[in-house]
Amino acid sequence: MALNYFQPLFEVIRDKDRCIKCQACARQCSNEVHKYDAELDMMISDSQTCVDCQRCVTICPTRALKITENNNQFRTNANWSQQTMTEVYRQAESGGVLLSSMGNPKPYPVYWDKILLNASQVTNPPIDPLREPMESRVFLGKKPRNVSFNEDGSVNTKVTPTLELSTPIMFSAMSYGSISRNAHESLARAATELGIYYNTGEGGLHKDFYQYGPNTIVQVASGRFGVFKDYLETGAAIEIKMGQGAKPGIGGHLPGQKILEDVSRTRMIPMGTDAISPAPHHDIYSIEDLRQLVYSLKEATEYKKPVIVKIAAVHNVAAIASGIARSGADIIAIDGYRGGTGAAPTRIRDNVGIPIELALASVDQRLRDEGIRNEVSVVVAGSIRSSSDVVKAIALGADAVYIGTAALLALGCHLCRTCHTGKCNWGIATQRDDLVKRLNPEIGYKRLVNLVHAWDHEIKEMMGGMGINSIEALRGNRLMLRGIGLTDKELEILGIQHAGQ
Amino acid sequence: MVINANEVGYFDLNKKIVECPDEDITVTNAMGQRYIGCGVAGKKITVEGTPGNALGAYLDGSRIIVHGNGQDAIGDTMNNGEIIIHGSCGDTTGYAMRSGKIFVKGNAGYRVGIHMKEYHEYFPKIVIGGKVGDFLGEYQAGGIIVVLGIGYEDECPVGSFVGTGMHGGYIFIRSEHEPKGLPVQVCCEKATDEDKKKIAEYVEEFSVNFGYNSEELLSGNFYKLTPNTASPYKQLYTHN
């Protein structure tokens, strides 16, 4: 018999003095880690299948459980880490492509943490957002080059459709299928209450959620799942997905076992069939071809909706963004290499793409240099973790940000990074009814609203500290930023000075 | 109503079509204007000349008849309706179409029927009279594609890589020559009389549209292509 080379990643530690054998942990764990042994009258745990999602720890009424990393060690080797070795074992056993979830966890530099914000002292006094009006509202879309007036003083300039956001934060594209119905409902209701937008991803739009259309961005990707006229007309904007930060250059694949009845109806494909989104749009090989898709969507919706083109941040992102700005798109969304995913090949997720901070800085600069920055708004994602990341992104030149992982954390996600198994104990990345119902959208949407309200207030406080009372005055205002511990090259790309300068 | 497309750009032309109260519209002198009939429901649009790319994209139940050749991306993501081309057409005809019918009298380009899909009553059909380029039915997830190979009886009327990534639906090819170099995801067998019943209705409609004898066409040898497992990609991955 072949030996099992895989050691448990985690260790379940149970305080037997505290455990009252209520078996809540056993009922809650979809990975079947915990079990009650009637003969021994005790709870037993098999750490092998534990993913450290912290559900049992959170649910345990007597705080008897904790999960730690398994400290069993292979012989230390600076070149061959235990994880790398285990991956080799996995592939030797299965012959398969390694599949992971959520964003790149590798210790690459996080530039947000190497950028510091300015504040006013003595001159140009700070503003207190509790007492004075602060504007965090933004409009996404093309901005006219100049404004002209009629004789009676009314504005004569034709303005193309825009999205109005109460605060420069939107929920990233996550499809129904990759996340649950209750997660979608939470996002949709929160976006509506907040006056922002959530994004369907490419899984179509559930008919129960058409009512949230005014706060919905509908996505069109290479698989075209669930795309038809009503869908396009229901959304406030249409996003063409060209790429995703977690997996640039490859497509998507929702396995047949996740295509249950409701997902099947929403994607408009039969139950149980694989939903494959090819890597490219097979009608797009050039900016001219992209323009054709942009305008076919505009024609189909009578030029009433802004069109977003979403790309992954890759090496020549500035040139690509310049092309997109000329394709007729109204908004460019750029997704950095730390962006989340419901499933991506590990090697792609961990090794392809570039940091969003550098991509954003170079795109904004390129569009300014070419005099076309007003032709598009720039939205960045992957990953924005806090309100200070938002402020830094806007000062680097973004119009708004997308948050995905942070939104899921608000719903209970603990980043165990096993979305692809479909057994999410928090009811988010699963289609199993017994798990989905654990996420109450009534509570979920309020937590999302709380999160964005809190961030909005923090954004205003940081702006106020800088003496800025309008987000428009912060955008691209790189004088408000200083680098710390960065090389000359990094500072040059970010277009900022070093702290102390 | 007749709309003369001579020296009219696509924006103005399509505006006229959408705003026209008549159900029956004829567009004359089409010269490559894109997006004709894009997302349009409940109309009959006859096009004289050559329409441009993305004819009938997102089509939602209209009937489009082209007396001439079509270009690329005809019926892209079309949801319902019918497109009849009395000539040949270009690449990605019927890209991701979900329902409705496309009939092409002549030849079609690369990637015909790519990512076609079906769902319950939605069932897309494409019938090509002549031959097609490479990647026919790539990523096909549902529906039926028929290539009749009329006038190309001495060769197999499809290019290479037919059905790459196919995971649903059927492809029927009328030929004595078996398609070569098929990917592993595709099963190819000679169609039985029972199989041919699946396509009889559409071959009949093709024949009525373009003046052929459907019985004669159906009596020929057909190869039937289907995906060879229900979930061909599952074994590709291992959880990490």
XYZ file of C-alpha atoms in Angstrom:
741
model
C 0.000 0.000 0.000
C 1.270 3.461 -0.831
C 2.085 5.602 2.168
C 0.258 8.856 2.763
C 2.973 11.538 2.690
C 0.716 14.356 3.803
C 1.024 15.498 7.363
C -1.856 17.531 8.783
C -1.252 21.248 8.290
C -2.968 22.112 11.542
C -3.428 20.687 14.973
C -6.737 20.701 16.803
C -6.194 21.364 20.485
C -9.106 20.599 22.752
C -9.155 21.553 26.422
C -10.817 18.482 27.870
C -11.631 20.282 31.123
C -13.672 22.788 29.194
C -15.266 20.541 26.596
C -18.857 19.640 27.525
C -19.242 17.196 24.604
C -22.097 19.214 23.134
C -20.909 18.111 19.681
C -21.497 21.553 18.150
C -18.034 21.319 16.559
C -18.909 17.976 14.969
C -22.167 19.334 13.554
C -20.539 22.478 12.231
C -17.452 21.058 10.530
C -18.062 20.270 6.863
C -14.570 18.779 6.737
C -15.591 16.183 9.330
C -12.670 16.866 11.647
C -14.599 16.377 14.898
C -16.490 13.274 15.958
C -18.172 12.057 19.133
C -17.063 8.580 20.201
C -19.946 7.116 22.202
C -17.937 4.183 23.509
C -15.251 6.375 24.974
C -17.751 9.156 25.728
C -15.409 11.762 24.344
C -14.908 14.065 21.394
C -12.123 13.037 19.053
C -10.561 15.062 16.246
C -8.749 14.124 13.079
C -6.585 17.085 12.152
C -5.836 15.693 8.705
C -8.792 17.387 7.004
C -8.763 20.585 9.091
C -8.408 23.784 7.025
C -8.185 26.213 9.962
C -11.376 28.053 9.056
C -11.933 28.759 12.780
C -15.625 27.861 12.595
C -15.458 25.331 15.466
C -13.343 27.669 17.553
C -15.884 30.453 17.088
C -18.927 28.276 17.699
C -17.617 26.373 20.769
C -19.706 27.587 23.726
C -16.974 26.891 26.294
C -13.975 28.122 24.281
C -12.479 24.644 24.527
C -10.926 24.596 21.058
C -8.013 26.164 19.315
C -6.333 25.419 16.015
C -2.608 25.899 15.629
C -0.162 25.133 12.893
C 1.137 21.608 13.102
C 4.681 21.989 14.372
C 5.758 18.629 13.043
C 8.691 19.528 10.816
C 10.542 18.093 7.910
C 14.272 18.656 8.193
C 14.861 22.391 7.831
C 16.045 23.439 4.398
C 16.225 27.039 3.233
C 15.707 25.981 -0.352
C 13.153 23.197 0.023
C 10.468 24.444 2.365
C 8.029 21.984 3.860
C 5.282 23.453 1.695
C 7.277 23.092 -1.501
C 8.094 19.492 -0.644
C 4.467 18.703 0.147
C 3.379 20.188 -3.172
C 5.761 17.841 -4.948
C 4.226 14.925 -3.047
C 0.726 16.026 -4.006
C 1.566 16.229 -7.656
C 3.490 12.964 -7.610
C 0.441 11.283 -6.192
C -2.253 12.876 -8.368
C -0.609 14.140 -11.529
C -2.806 17.218 -11.134
C -2.404 20.966 -11.380
C -2.228 22.466 -7.873
C -5.402 24.389 -7.140
C -5.667 27.155 -4.523
C -8.055 29.859 -3.443
C -8.021 33.501 -2.374
C -5.125 35.880 -2.948
C -1.408 35.289 -3.269
C -0.138 34.586 0.297
C 3.589 34.754 -0.531
C 5.830 37.248 1.288
C 6.242 39.675 -1.618
C 6.543 43.358 -0.706
C 3.297 45.142 0.141
C 3.857 48.673 -1.112
C 0.860 50.081 0.750
C 2.840 49.346 3.926
C 5.837 51.241 2.566
C 3.934 54.425 1.819
C 3.143 57.044 4.444
C 0.521 59.791 4.346
C 0.976 63.470 5.009
C -0.843 65.660 7.554
C -1.096 69.397 7.949
C 0.838 71.167 10.719
C 0.683 74.906 11.411
C -0.018 75.963 7.830
C -3.065 74.807 5.883
C -4.928 73.606 8.985
C -6.486 70.155 9.270
C -10.238 69.767 8.896
C -12.465 67.920 11.353
C -14.884 65.737 9.375
C -17.316 65.618 12.290
C -17.833 69.356 12.146
C -17.154 70.359 8.595
C -18.541 69.091 5.297
C -16.344 66.546 3.528
C -16.971 65.205 0.059
C -16.171 61.557 -0.559
C -18.634 61.151 -3.428
C -17.121 60.223 -6.789
C -18.375 59.832 -10.334
C -16.882 57.128 -12.513
C -16.799 57.499 -16.278
C -15.499 59.801 -18.972
C -15.021 63.440 -18.036
C -15.524 66.062 -20.713
C -12.411 67.907 -21.885
C -14.085 71.253 -21.523
C -17.431 72.691 -20.577
C -19.523 74.989 -22.759
C -22.632 76.959 -21.889
C -25.785 78.055 -23.674
C -26.739 81.734 -23.802
C -29.066 81.303 -20.829
C -26.174 79.951 -18.782
C -27.246 76.293 -18.819
C -24.597 73.677 -19.488
C -24.322 72.706 -23.122
C -21.769 69.919 -22.677
C -22.897 66.406 -23.441
C -21.917 64.124 -20.583
C -21.661 60.377 -21.117
C -23.226 58.077 -18.515
C -21.389 57.804 -15.186
C -21.655 55.851 -11.955
C -22.204 57.864 -8.807
C -20.632 56.438 -5.631
C -21.245 57.813 -2.157
C -17.711 56.738 -1.245
C -14.932 55.475 -3.539
C -15.418 51.798 -2.671
C -17.199 49.052 -4.624
C -17.552 45.318 -4.089
C -15.434 43.265 -6.508
C -16.780 40.785 -9.005
C -17.653 37.496 -7.352
C -19.961 35.181 -9.235
C -23.004 33.373 -7.980
C -21.552 29.881 -8.048
C -18.200 30.826 -6.631
C -20.006 32.410 -3.671
C -23.397 31.603 -2.243
C -26.777 33.158 -2.780
C -26.781 34.585 0.730
C -23.360 36.151 0.157
C -24.666 37.730 -3.063
C -27.772 38.998 -1.357
C -25.672 40.548 1.417
C -23.475 42.339 -1.127
C -26.439 43.520 -3.216
C -28.372 44.919 -0.278
C -25.307 46.539 1.246
C -24.404 48.208 -2.065
C -27.962 49.544 -2.357
C -28.028 50.935 1.159
C -24.540 52.422 0.824
C -25.111 54.025 -2.577
C -22.258 52.077 -4.131
C -22.106 49.053 -6.455
C -21.529 45.347 -6.280
C -20.523 43.187 -9.218
C -22.183 39.979 -10.430
C -18.990 38.370 -11.689
C -19.645 36.239 -14.702
C -22.220 33.954 -13.179
C -25.277 35.866 -14.358
C -27.763 37.653 -12.128
C -30.264 35.730 -10.011
C -33.792 36.846 -10.825
C -34.467 37.672 -7.170
C -31.665 40.244 -7.326
C -32.881 42.206 -10.352
C -34.434 44.595 -7.834
C -30.907 45.719 -6.894
C -30.082 46.498 -10.541
C -29.442 50.233 -10.003
C -26.527 49.245 -7.715
C -25.336 46.289 -9.764
C -22.467 46.033 -12.215
C -23.104 43.146 -14.594
C -20.114 41.332 -15.968
C -19.525 39.964 -19.462
C -16.660 37.493 -19.629
C -15.398 35.026 -22.192
C -17.929 32.364 -21.177
C -20.819 34.856 -21.511
C -22.728 33.039 -18.783
C -26.187 34.425 -18.098
C -25.632 37.316 -20.530
C -28.742 38.449 -22.359
C -30.583 41.672 -23.031
C -32.483 41.961 -19.724
C -29.293 41.257 -17.794
C -27.405 43.989 -19.646
C -30.264 46.429 -19.245
C -30.725 45.734 -15.547
C -27.187 46.634 -14.502
C -26.032 50.183 -13.824
C -22.836 49.449 -15.758
C -21.383 46.603 -17.784
C -17.940 45.203 -17.028
C -16.003 43.293 -19.660
C -13.696 40.933 -17.824
C -10.449 40.486 -19.708
C -8.414 39.278 -16.773
C -8.248 38.696 -13.042
C -5.367 39.526 -10.719
C -5.290 36.096 -9.102
C -4.944 34.354 -12.443
C -3.809 36.605 -15.269
C -3.801 34.931 -18.632
C -6.047 32.046 -17.775
C -9.791 31.561 -17.693
C -12.216 30.226 -15.149
C -13.707 26.848 -14.478
C -16.667 26.239 -12.180
C -16.829 22.468 -11.775
C -20.082 20.674 -12.605
C -20.713 19.650 -9.014
C -21.213 23.307 -8.063
C -23.765 23.881 -10.856
C -26.896 23.041 -8.884
C -30.379 24.066 -9.920
C -30.327 27.711 -8.897
C -26.813 28.371 -10.207
C -27.743 26.560 -13.412
C -30.780 28.792 -13.914
C -28.765 31.943 -13.259
C -25.905 30.967 -15.577
C -28.389 29.572 -18.096
C -26.525 26.295 -18.488
C -27.634 22.753 -17.634
C -27.165 21.389 -14.126
C -23.983 19.463 -13.477
C -22.074 20.628 -16.566
C -18.723 22.315 -16.192
C -18.867 26.079 -16.667
C -15.709 26.959 -18.543
C -14.623 30.510 -19.263
C -11.852 30.329 -21.837
C -8.668 32.277 -21.158
C -9.209 34.773 -24.003
C -12.329 36.277 -25.464
C -12.059 34.532 -28.790
C -13.260 37.585 -30.646
C -10.684 39.889 -29.038
C -7.125 39.783 -30.297
C -6.499 43.519 -30.374
C -7.600 46.877 -29.013
C -9.723 47.272 -32.165
C -11.502 44.012 -31.342
C -12.020 45.151 -27.762
C -13.534 48.321 -29.140
C -15.964 46.190 -31.121
C -17.192 44.442 -27.960
C -17.374 47.722 -26.027
C -19.507 49.280 -28.730
C -21.671 46.203 -29.293
C -22.584 46.418 -25.595
C -23.198 50.144 -25.883
C -25.363 49.618 -28.968
C -27.333 46.885 -27.192
C -28.014 49.196 -24.240
C -28.502 52.399 -26.248
C -25.413 54.142 -24.841
C -27.088 54.474 -21.448
C -24.513 52.580 -19.407
C -20.814 53.064 -18.788
C -18.639 50.143 -19.871
C -15.819 48.958 -17.614
C -12.906 46.902 -18.902
C -11.231 44.852 -16.194
C -7.684 43.611 -16.627
C -5.077 41.970 -14.451
C -2.005 44.020 -13.531
C 0.747 42.615 -15.730
C 4.130 43.839 -16.910
C 3.052 46.170 -19.686
C -0.144 47.297 -17.990
C 0.390 50.985 -18.783
C 0.429 50.413 -22.536
C -2.585 48.122 -22.293
C -4.490 50.691 -20.237
C -3.667 53.325 -22.820
C -5.227 51.094 -25.468
C -8.309 50.482 -23.344
C -8.726 54.217 -22.796
C -8.888 54.538 -26.583
C -11.279 51.616 -27.030
C -14.339 53.550 -25.959
C -14.391 52.067 -22.441
C -15.503 54.499 -19.728
C -13.728 52.879 -16.792
C -10.630 50.680 -16.460
C -10.512 48.267 -13.538
C -7.051 46.935 -12.708
C -6.670 43.902 -10.480
C -3.340 43.357 -8.740
C -1.572 40.064 -8.159
C -2.865 39.774 -4.613
C -6.482 39.735 -5.761
C -8.668 36.934 -4.476
C -10.238 34.052 -6.330
C -12.576 31.147 -5.700
C -10.081 28.860 -7.421
C -6.843 29.360 -9.323
C -3.860 27.210 -10.150
C -1.371 27.796 -7.311
C 1.564 28.465 -9.615
C -0.339 31.134 -11.548
C -1.722 32.812 -8.449
C 1.642 32.954 -6.726
C 3.886 33.863 -9.654
C 2.019 35.843 -12.308
C 1.224 39.545 -12.366
C 2.542 42.606 -10.559
C 1.609 44.620 -7.447
C -1.376 46.916 -7.908
C 0.460 49.858 -6.329
C 3.098 49.871 -9.084
C 0.550 49.131 -11.813
C -1.701 51.971 -10.687
C 1.117 54.497 -10.506
C 2.391 53.644 -13.962
C -1.081 53.568 -15.559
C -2.075 56.921 -14.084
C 1.208 58.466 -15.205
C 0.943 57.022 -18.704
C -2.619 58.248 -19.192
C -1.600 61.713 -17.975
C 1.448 61.787 -20.232
C -0.750 60.946 -23.188
C -3.380 63.522 -22.223
C -6.176 60.960 -22.005
C -6.600 60.562 -18.243
C -10.041 62.190 -18.499
C -11.183 59.591 -21.032
C -11.454 56.909 -18.354
C -11.819 56.443 -14.646
C -9.406 54.034 -12.984
C -10.607 51.538 -10.396
C -8.059 49.368 -8.576
C -8.312 46.089 -6.734
C -6.186 43.278 -5.301
C -5.717 43.921 -2.544
C -7.213 46.834 -0.664
C -7.263 45.900 3.017
C -8.146 49.086 4.863
C -9.222 52.693 4.512
C -5.581 53.792 4.467
C -4.989 51.560 1.438
C -7.954 53.352 -0.174
C -6.520 56.792 0.582
C -3.086 55.801 -0.731
C -4.646 54.326 -3.877
C -6.548 57.526 -4.575
C -3.495 59.671 -3.956
C -1.610 57.444 -6.414
C -4.260 58.219 -9.022
C -7.212 55.841 -8.611
C -10.790 57.097 -8.878
C -12.135 54.287 -6.688
C -11.300 50.816 -5.414
C -12.900 47.402 -5.522
C -12.836 45.327 -2.342
C -13.452 41.576 -2.467
C -11.508 39.809 0.256
C -12.250 42.544 2.817
C -15.966 42.253 2.002
C -15.873 38.494 2.507
C -14.037 38.941 5.806
C -16.924 41.176 6.884
C -19.237 38.242 6.145
C -17.227 35.858 8.317
C -14.492 34.539 6.003
C -11.330 33.598 7.911
C -9.121 33.226 4.841
C -8.591 29.489 5.141
C -8.077 29.556 1.375
C -10.061 26.445 0.501
C -12.964 28.035 -1.390
C -12.342 25.663 -4.273
C -13.493 22.671 -2.213
C -17.005 24.142 -1.978
C -17.259 23.236 1.716
C -17.068 26.718 3.222
C -18.149 26.466 6.836
C -19.081 30.139 6.866
C -21.685 29.756 4.126
C -19.827 32.018 1.702
C -17.952 29.944 -0.901
C -20.340 27.016 -1.049
C -23.578 25.909 -2.664
C -24.512 23.355 0.009
C -27.849 24.423 1.486
C -26.950 23.391 5.030
C -23.824 25.574 4.864
C -25.324 28.500 2.909
C -28.009 29.056 5.538
C -25.300 29.760 8.129
C -24.812 33.140 6.492
C -27.798 35.282 7.332
C -28.035 38.031 4.693
C -29.912 40.212 7.148
C -26.834 40.264 9.394
C -24.350 39.982 6.529
C -25.496 43.112 4.752
C -25.399 45.154 7.937
C -21.812 44.061 8.606
C -20.854 45.182 5.098
C -22.611 48.499 5.618
C -20.782 48.921 8.930
C -17.435 48.186 7.325
C -17.844 50.678 4.493
C -19.273 53.359 6.799
C -16.289 52.939 9.097
C -13.850 53.154 6.205
C -15.648 56.181 4.800
C -15.259 57.958 8.108
C -11.600 57.010 8.339
C -11.016 58.211 4.766
C -12.540 61.562 5.708
C -10.401 61.768 8.820
C -7.226 61.109 6.859
C -8.275 63.601 4.201
C -9.132 66.127 6.896
C -5.732 65.626 8.470
C -4.164 66.554 5.167
C -6.365 69.627 4.938
C -8.311 68.192 2.023
C -12.113 68.298 2.066
C -12.868 66.723 -1.287
C -11.788 63.406 -2.672
C -11.302 65.103 -6.046
C -8.456 67.084 -4.495
C -6.806 63.920 -3.234
C -6.865 62.024 -6.529
C -3.414 61.742 -8.019
C -2.097 64.041 -5.308
C 1.173 62.169 -4.860
C 2.657 65.012 -2.844
C 0.609 63.589 0.027
C 2.631 60.360 -0.137
C 6.154 59.445 0.970
C 7.940 56.124 0.611
C 9.719 54.347 3.410
C 12.423 51.778 2.804
C 12.012 51.938 -0.970
C 14.683 52.000 -3.649
C 15.119 54.898 -6.051
C 13.565 52.800 -8.799
C 10.516 51.968 -6.720
C 10.075 55.637 -5.795
C 10.435 56.605 -9.441
C 7.713 54.162 -10.537
C 5.417 55.201 -7.700
C 6.137 58.846 -8.525
C 6.670 59.726 -4.871
C 9.501 61.015 -2.734
C 11.140 59.245 0.182
C 10.121 60.076 3.732
C 12.216 62.988 4.925
C 12.413 64.610 1.507
C -39.757 50.601 -44.228
C -36.664 50.851 -46.383
C -33.560 52.445 -44.900
C -30.805 53.359 -47.326
C -27.501 52.718 -45.549
C -25.430 54.410 -48.215
C -22.925 56.724 -46.511
C -24.660 56.299 -43.140
C -22.468 55.372 -40.169
C -23.386 52.505 -37.893
C -24.521 54.719 -35.030
C -27.108 56.557 -37.104
C -28.146 53.471 -39.043
C -28.816 51.408 -35.923
C -30.632 54.287 -34.295
C -32.963 54.402 -37.297
C -33.555 50.659 -37.083
C -34.246 50.685 -33.344
C -36.514 53.726 -33.547
C -38.412 52.525 -36.624
C -41.973 51.588 -35.622
C -42.331 49.079 -38.499
C -41.763 45.440 -37.804
C -40.516 44.788 -41.312
C -37.406 46.771 -42.179
C -35.169 46.569 -45.236
C -31.687 48.035 -45.118
C -30.241 48.666 -48.563
C -26.649 49.380 -49.596
C -25.134 48.036 -46.393
C -21.377 48.639 -46.528
C -19.844 47.105 -43.438
C -21.879 48.940 -40.776
C -21.414 47.132 -37.491
C -23.946 46.015 -34.887
C -26.980 45.882 -37.184
C -29.870 44.417 -35.181
C -27.790 44.392 -32.002
C -30.079 43.306 -29.136
C -33.195 43.963 -31.252
C -36.401 42.056 -30.469
C -39.529 41.421 -32.536
C -38.439 42.695 -35.965
C -37.680 41.339 -39.384
C -34.609 43.030 -40.808
C -33.613 42.340 -44.397
C -30.130 43.526 -45.320
C -29.073 44.132 -48.921
C -25.307 44.352 -49.250
C -22.647 43.500 -46.691
C -23.327 44.131 -43.000
C -20.332 44.635 -40.707
C -19.129 42.775 -37.617
C -21.399 41.805 -34.729
C -24.547 41.570 -36.857
C -27.380 40.501 -34.535
C -25.229 40.449 -31.390
C -27.381 39.743 -28.286
C -30.269 39.283 -30.745
C -33.432 38.791 -28.778
C -35.967 37.254 -31.107
C -35.716 39.148 -34.405
C -35.264 37.628 -37.838
C -32.354 38.942 -39.907
C -31.941 38.023 -43.568
C -28.798 39.061 -45.415
C -28.702 39.074 -49.198
C -24.940 39.129 -49.420
C -22.038 38.034 -47.262
C -21.722 38.568 -43.529
C -18.586 39.424 -41.582
C -17.246 38.436 -38.139
C -19.057 37.766 -34.852
C -22.509 37.249 -36.357
C -25.019 36.462 -33.608
C -22.512 36.971 -30.780
C -24.238 35.945 -27.520
C -27.602 35.868 -29.296
C -30.452 34.846 -27.067
C -33.118 34.051 -29.611
C -34.196 34.724 -33.192
C -32.953 33.752 -36.613
C -30.148 34.919 -38.891
C -30.106 33.796 -42.534
C -27.075 34.614 -44.659
C -27.430 34.153 -48.434
C -23.659 34.080 -48.826
C -20.623 33.330 -46.682
C -19.571 34.754 -43.342
C -16.538 35.293 -41.152
C -15.025 34.164 -37.867
C -16.753 33.409 -34.534
C -20.193 33.075 -36.102
C -22.608 32.333 -33.248
C -20.078 33.006 -30.451
C -21.682 31.945 -27.153
C -25.173 31.926 -28.664
C -27.749 30.517 -26.307
C -30.716 29.988 -28.582
C -32.134 30.700 -32.024
C -30.883 29.679 -35.448
C -28.178 30.770 -37.852
C -28.257 29.533 -41.452
C -25.356 30.282 -43.789
C -25.634 29.300 -47.410
C -21.908 29.400 -48.182
C -18.793 29.000 -46.060
C -17.941 30.308 -42.604
C -14.639 31.246 -40.980
C -12.780 30.135 -37.897
C -14.282 29.298 -34.485
C -17.860 28.887 -35.703
C -20.191 28.169 -32.756
C -17.476 28.695 -30.185
C -18.842 28.328 -26.675
C -22.427 27.795 -27.794
C -24.516 26.729 -24.845
C -28.000 25.462 -24.100
C -30.415 25.657 -21.211
C -33.842 24.055 -20.979
C -35.918 25.527 -23.809
C -32.930 27.498 -25.079
C -31.204 25.422 -27.732
C -29.031 27.086 -30.397
C -28.687 25.763 -33.942
C -26.164 26.649 -36.653
C -26.287 25.189 -40.157
C -23.462 26.003 -42.570
C -23.946 25.026 -46.223
C -20.302 24.960 -47.316
C -17.147 24.493 -45.287
C -15.696 26.079 -42.164
C -12.265 26.983 -40.801
C -10.380 25.681 -37.762
C -11.711 25.396 -34.196
C -15.321 24.644 -35.158
C -17.367 24.275 -31.942
C -14.459 25.139 -29.658
C -15.588 24.982 -25.998
C -19.047 24.017 -27.230
C -21.306 23.524 -24.228
C -24.636 22.826 -25.947
C -26.752 23.132 -29.085
C -26.237 21.707 -32.552
C -23.836 22.687 -35.311
C -24.336 21.182 -38.774
C -21.776 21.554 -41.570
C -23.160 20.313 -44.872
C -20.058 20.647 -47.038
C -22.079 21.306 -50.204
C -19.628 21.569 -53.101
C -16.774 20.151 -50.993
C -17.636 16.478 -51.343
C -14.012 15.508 -52.039
C -12.671 16.756 -48.723
C -13.689 16.991 -45.100
C -15.402 20.414 -44.905
C -14.029 21.387 -41.497
C -10.614 22.710 -40.480
C -8.376 21.420 -37.709
C -9.004 21.234 -33.953
C -12.756 20.682 -34.206
C -14.435 20.690 -30.795
C -11.364 21.600 -28.752
C -12.577 21.901 -25.150
C -16.058 20.738 -26.166
C -18.161 19.749 -23.157
C -21.741 19.658 -24.470
C -23.932 19.622 -27.587
C -23.479 18.011 -30.986
C -21.610 18.671 -34.201
C -22.775 16.967 -37.421
C -20.555 16.997 -40.505
C -21.855 15.778 -43.859
C -18.878 14.099 -45.469
C -17.412 10.813 -46.565
C -14.121 11.941 -44.990
C -13.687 11.648 -41.256
C -12.369 14.830 -39.589
C -8.704 14.449 -38.688
C -6.742 15.412 -35.587
C -9.665 15.600 -33.194
C -8.830 16.390 -29.559
C -9.283 13.731 -26.888
C -12.375 15.390 -25.460
C -14.334 14.600 -28.627
C -15.968 11.334 -29.713
C -16.516 10.918 -33.452
C -18.807 8.309 -34.975
C -20.916 7.867 -38.077
C -24.410 9.224 -37.523
C -27.204 6.646 -37.509
C -30.635 7.318 -39.007
C -31.801 7.921 -35.454
C -29.061 10.536 -34.982
C -30.041 12.272 -38.204
C -33.531 12.848 -36.829
C -31.930 15.378 -34.480
C -30.942 17.549 -37.412
C -33.647 16.767 -39.996
C -35.760 19.759 -39.042
C -32.870 22.209 -39.382
C -31.560 20.747 -42.645
C -35.112 21.011 -43.976
C -35.283 24.665 -42.939
C -31.862 25.318 -44.487
C -33.073 23.718 -47.714
C -36.234 25.799 -47.802
C -34.229 28.985 -47.209
C -31.642 28.357 -49.902
C -33.391 26.018 -52.383
C -31.844 22.620 -51.711
C -33.326 19.159 -51.497
C -33.223 18.205 -47.828
C -33.844 14.514 -48.415
C -30.858 14.375 -50.712
C -28.679 16.189 -48.180
C -29.800 13.991 -45.301
C -29.199 10.813 -47.264
C -25.466 11.491 -47.284
C -22.988 10.212 -44.702
C -22.713 12.312 -41.534
C -20.161 12.192 -38.747
C -21.496 12.982 -35.303
C -19.177 14.597 -32.744
C -19.977 14.628 -29.038
C -17.962 15.318 -25.879
C -16.616 12.103 -24.428
C -17.144 12.576 -20.696
C -19.565 14.549 -18.546
C -16.799 16.460 -16.772
C -13.612 16.250 -18.805
C -11.612 18.728 -16.715
C -12.202 17.359 -13.251
C -9.144 15.117 -13.233
C -6.941 18.077 -14.102
C -6.626 19.480 -10.582
C -5.396 18.534 -7.151
C -6.336 20.457 -4.011
C -3.450 22.336 -2.496
